[in-house]
């Protein structure tokens, strides 16, 4: 870890528009591997701030450092090749296939054919456009949203440490957008790039950002983690911008893990039925979770089940679908609880082992802070 990208009192005044500072003394530091979402109303300076990082727009004063190096001292070509750049309206080259478009920078960098092919195929897979079907097509043979996904793939082609993304999912329908956001976050969890991500959508900013940078009229209003911005908005502008439902928005941000009630009463399914009855009496549980020898969820026992004939827990247990992994959002957890009218949800780890339960009361406590 360490600072990867620094804005230091960066100001931009466009020639011919000297009366306004498009960016006004903007300073912030981004750690290595963090996504910073730049968000704010139209015209607040998001694109301007982002384009100064790869010098597509020259700054008027201040400085920007990448990994401690002042970008003004770097050669423009090298600077840009080291930064992945995804932008909504800079399209793909129409005379090149999808495969060729994604391979542009790797080719310039002199990668061998095999490495390029492998990379292109992986990236197409990531953006959900199978190589067999899309690699040899031309951009005009793709929808707008598909083209945009190719743009994202192209930006990631050389695995750059820093990426700039200007509304990368802007033209994509909500379902594909949600999918892409999730896929992107999964990749990011592994690749840990430092990313400046422009969006006008506060929900996207909160979902995608480790840090959210909220601008207004070229000025920084608040730079904070999404959680902090939702719980401690710096002023009324931020409060309005994040919306009256900021408490509910936190549900999306927090995982079930944060509200988990650990060590619920469980019974091995190889135990005698009577044992289940005893545990329920002792613990006062109305539902007893049943597990296999590895601690994985197999079902549950309630008072009705206890009345059934059967030697072992396995013979009398009921099936359940009332479970989610601890990495799911509290929103998904709450939604399951409400839609199936559950008393609680069973929480599992990656290996489907029971690690706790989720109750609405615990969620309330978390939201109250
Ligand atoms: N080439 C230019 N010459 C003069 N003024 C410009 C130029 N480009 C942008 N501006 C002005 O600078 C300010 C910031 O523009 P910018 O494009 O960075 O906003 P933005 O936050 O990206 O907006 P949007 O959400 O609409 O894309 C605006 O007031 C805009 O009018
Ligand atoms: Mg813009």
PDB file of N, CA and C and ligand atoms in Angstrom, residues 14-17 20 22 40-49 57 166-167 198 200, ligand 1:
ATOM      1  N   UNK A  14     -10.239  27.026 -18.332  1.00  0.00           N
ATOM      2  CA  UNK A  14     -10.209  26.833 -19.783  1.00  0.00           C
ATOM      3  C   UNK A  14      -9.969  28.165 -20.472  1.00  0.00           C
ATOM      4  N   UNK A  15      -9.139  28.164 -21.517  1.00  0.00           N
ATOM      5  CA  UNK A  15      -8.948  29.397 -22.286  1.00  0.00           C
ATOM      6  C   UNK A  15     -10.297  29.858 -22.850  1.00  0.00           C
ATOM      7  N   UNK A  16     -10.549  31.116 -22.781  1.00  0.00           N
ATOM      8  CA  UNK A  16     -11.823  31.630 -23.283  1.00  0.00           C
ATOM      9  C   UNK A  16     -12.922  31.569 -22.244  1.00  0.00           C
ATOM     10  N   UNK A  17     -12.632  30.913 -21.107  1.00  0.00           N
ATOM     11  CA  UNK A  17     -13.632  30.859 -20.028  1.00  0.00           C
ATOM     12  C   UNK A  17     -12.930  31.192 -18.723  1.00  0.00           C
ATOM     13  N   UNK A  20     -14.385  31.285 -14.932  1.00  0.00           N
ATOM     14  CA  UNK A  20     -14.693  30.148 -14.051  1.00  0.00           C
ATOM     15  C   UNK A  20     -13.519  29.181 -13.918  1.00  0.00           C
ATOM     16  N   UNK A  22     -12.883  25.602 -13.767  1.00  0.00           N
ATOM     17  CA  UNK A  22     -13.548  24.326 -14.031  1.00  0.00           C
ATOM     18  C   UNK A  22     -13.169  23.328 -12.943  1.00  0.00           C
ATOM     19  N   UNK A  40     -20.898  14.070  -9.136  1.00  0.00           N
ATOM     20  CA  UNK A  40     -21.393  15.427  -8.919  1.00  0.00           C
ATOM     21  C   UNK A  40     -22.267  15.831 -10.092  1.00  0.00           C
ATOM     22  N   UNK A  41     -22.955  16.962  -9.960  1.00  0.00           N
ATOM     23  CA  UNK A  41     -23.874  17.387 -11.018  1.00  0.00           C
ATOM     24  C   UNK A  41     -23.161  17.676 -12.338  1.00  0.00           C
ATOM     25  N   UNK A  42     -23.913  17.657 -13.410  1.00  0.00           N
ATOM     26  CA  UNK A  42     -23.363  17.944 -14.732  1.00  0.00           C
ATOM     27  C   UNK A  42     -22.612  19.278 -14.715  1.00  0.00           C
ATOM     28  N   UNK A  43     -21.402  19.274 -15.289  1.00  0.00           N
ATOM     29  CA  UNK A  43     -20.632  20.502 -15.375  1.00  0.00           C
ATOM     30  C   UNK A  43     -19.780  20.782 -14.144  1.00  0.00           C
ATOM     31  N   UNK A  44     -19.787  19.894 -13.150  1.00  0.00           N
ATOM     32  CA  UNK A  44     -19.037  20.147 -11.906  1.00  0.00           C
ATOM     33  C   UNK A  44     -17.535  19.935 -12.090  1.00  0.00           C
ATOM     34  N   UNK A  45     -17.133  19.280 -13.197  1.00  0.00           N
ATOM     35  CA  UNK A  45     -15.702  19.139 -13.466  1.00  0.00           C
ATOM     36  C   UNK A  45     -15.147  17.722 -13.424  1.00  0.00           C
ATOM     37  N   UNK A  46     -16.031  16.743 -13.409  1.00  0.00           N
ATOM     38  CA  UNK A  46     -15.590  15.344 -13.313  1.00  0.00           C
ATOM     39  C   UNK A  46     -14.666  14.954 -14.456  1.00  0.00           C
ATOM     40  N   UNK A  47     -15.138  15.165 -15.690  1.00  0.00           N
ATOM     41  CA  UNK A  47     -14.336  14.757 -16.848  1.00  0.00           C
ATOM     42  C   UNK A  47     -13.042  15.559 -16.910  1.00  0.00           C
ATOM     43  N   UNK A  48     -13.127  16.833 -16.584  1.00  0.00           N
ATOM     44  CA  UNK A  48     -11.940  17.683 -16.595  1.00  0.00           C
ATOM     45  C   UNK A  48     -10.899  17.130 -15.621  1.00  0.00           C
ATOM     46  N   UNK A  49     -11.321  16.828 -14.402  1.00  0.00           N
ATOM     47  CA  UNK A  49     -10.388  16.309 -13.400  1.00  0.00           C
ATOM     48  C   UNK A  49      -9.745  15.030 -13.900  1.00  0.00           C
ATOM     49  N   UNK A  57      -6.053  16.898 -20.963  1.00  0.00           N
ATOM     50  CA  UNK A  57      -6.304  18.310 -20.699  1.00  0.00           C
ATOM     51  C   UNK A  57      -5.156  18.823 -19.826  1.00  0.00           C
ATOM     52  N   UNK A 166     -14.472   6.965 -17.691  1.00  0.00           N
ATOM     53  CA  UNK A 166     -15.474   8.029 -17.717  1.00  0.00           C
ATOM     54  C   UNK A 166     -16.830   7.421 -18.070  1.00  0.00           C
ATOM     55  N   UNK A 167     -17.699   7.333 -17.111  1.00  0.00           N
ATOM     56  CA  UNK A 167     -19.030   6.746 -17.276  1.00  0.00           C
ATOM     57  C   UNK A 167     -18.955   5.439 -18.070  1.00  0.00           C
ATOM     58  N   UNK A 198     -15.502   7.981 -13.230  1.00  0.00           N
ATOM     59  CA  UNK A 198     -16.465   9.080 -13.284  1.00  0.00           C
ATOM     60  C   UNK A 198     -17.874   8.539 -13.477  1.00  0.00           C
ATOM     61  N   UNK A 200     -22.251   9.958 -13.004  1.00  0.00           N
ATOM     62  CA  UNK A 200     -23.147  10.996 -12.488  1.00  0.00           C
ATOM     63  C   UNK A 200     -24.155  10.359 -11.537  1.00  0.00           C
TER      64      UNK A 200
HETATM   65  N1  LIG B   1     -13.158  22.904 -23.689  1.00  0.00           N
HETATM   66  C1  LIG B   1     -13.785  23.660 -22.798  1.00  0.00           C
HETATM   67  N2  LIG B   1     -13.732  25.008 -22.863  1.00  0.00           N
HETATM   68  C2  LIG B   1     -14.343  25.790 -21.952  1.00  0.00           C
HETATM   69  N3  LIG B   1     -15.039  25.302 -20.909  1.00  0.00           N
HETATM   70  C3  LIG B   1     -15.123  23.956 -20.787  1.00  0.00           C
HETATM   71  C4  LIG B   1     -14.511  23.076 -21.720  1.00  0.00           C
HETATM   72  N4  LIG B   1     -14.781  21.807 -21.331  1.00  0.00           N
HETATM   73  C5  LIG B   1     -15.534  21.903 -20.213  1.00  0.00           C
HETATM   74  N5  LIG B   1     -15.727  23.180 -19.884  1.00  0.00           N
HETATM   75  C6  LIG B   1     -16.477  23.679 -18.724  1.00  0.00           C
HETATM   76  O1  LIG B   1     -15.829  23.192 -17.533  1.00  0.00           O
HETATM   77  C7  LIG B   1     -16.781  22.789 -16.574  1.00  0.00           C
HETATM   78  C8  LIG B   1     -16.572  21.319 -16.213  1.00  0.00           C
HETATM   79  O2  LIG B   1     -16.838  20.505 -17.341  1.00  0.00           O
HETATM   80  P1  LIG B   1     -16.705  18.924 -17.307  1.00  0.00           P
HETATM   81  O3  LIG B   1     -16.853  18.424 -18.694  1.00  0.00           O
HETATM   82  O4  LIG B   1     -15.471  18.575 -16.591  1.00  0.00           O
HETATM   83  O5  LIG B   1     -17.985  18.545 -16.416  1.00  0.00           O
HETATM   84  P2  LIG B   1     -18.546  17.113 -16.004  1.00  0.00           P
HETATM   85  O6  LIG B   1     -18.625  17.117 -14.523  1.00  0.00           O
HETATM   86  O7  LIG B   1     -17.784  16.046 -16.662  1.00  0.00           O
HETATM   87  O8  LIG B   1     -20.043  17.183 -16.570  1.00  0.00           O
HETATM   88  P3  LIG B   1     -20.968  16.033 -17.214  1.00  0.00           P
HETATM   89  O9  LIG B   1     -21.531  15.266 -16.060  1.00  0.00           O
HETATM   90  O10 LIG B   1     -22.041  16.831 -17.881  1.00  0.00           O
HETATM   91  O11 LIG B   1     -20.147  15.208 -18.137  1.00  0.00           O
HETATM   92  C9  LIG B   1     -18.141  23.090 -17.168  1.00  0.00           C
HETATM   93  O12 LIG B   1     -18.564  24.320 -16.689  1.00  0.00           O
HETATM   94  C10 LIG B   1     -17.878  23.153 -18.659  1.00  0.00           C
HETATM   95  O13 LIG B   1     -18.767  24.001 -19.292  1.00  0.00           O
END
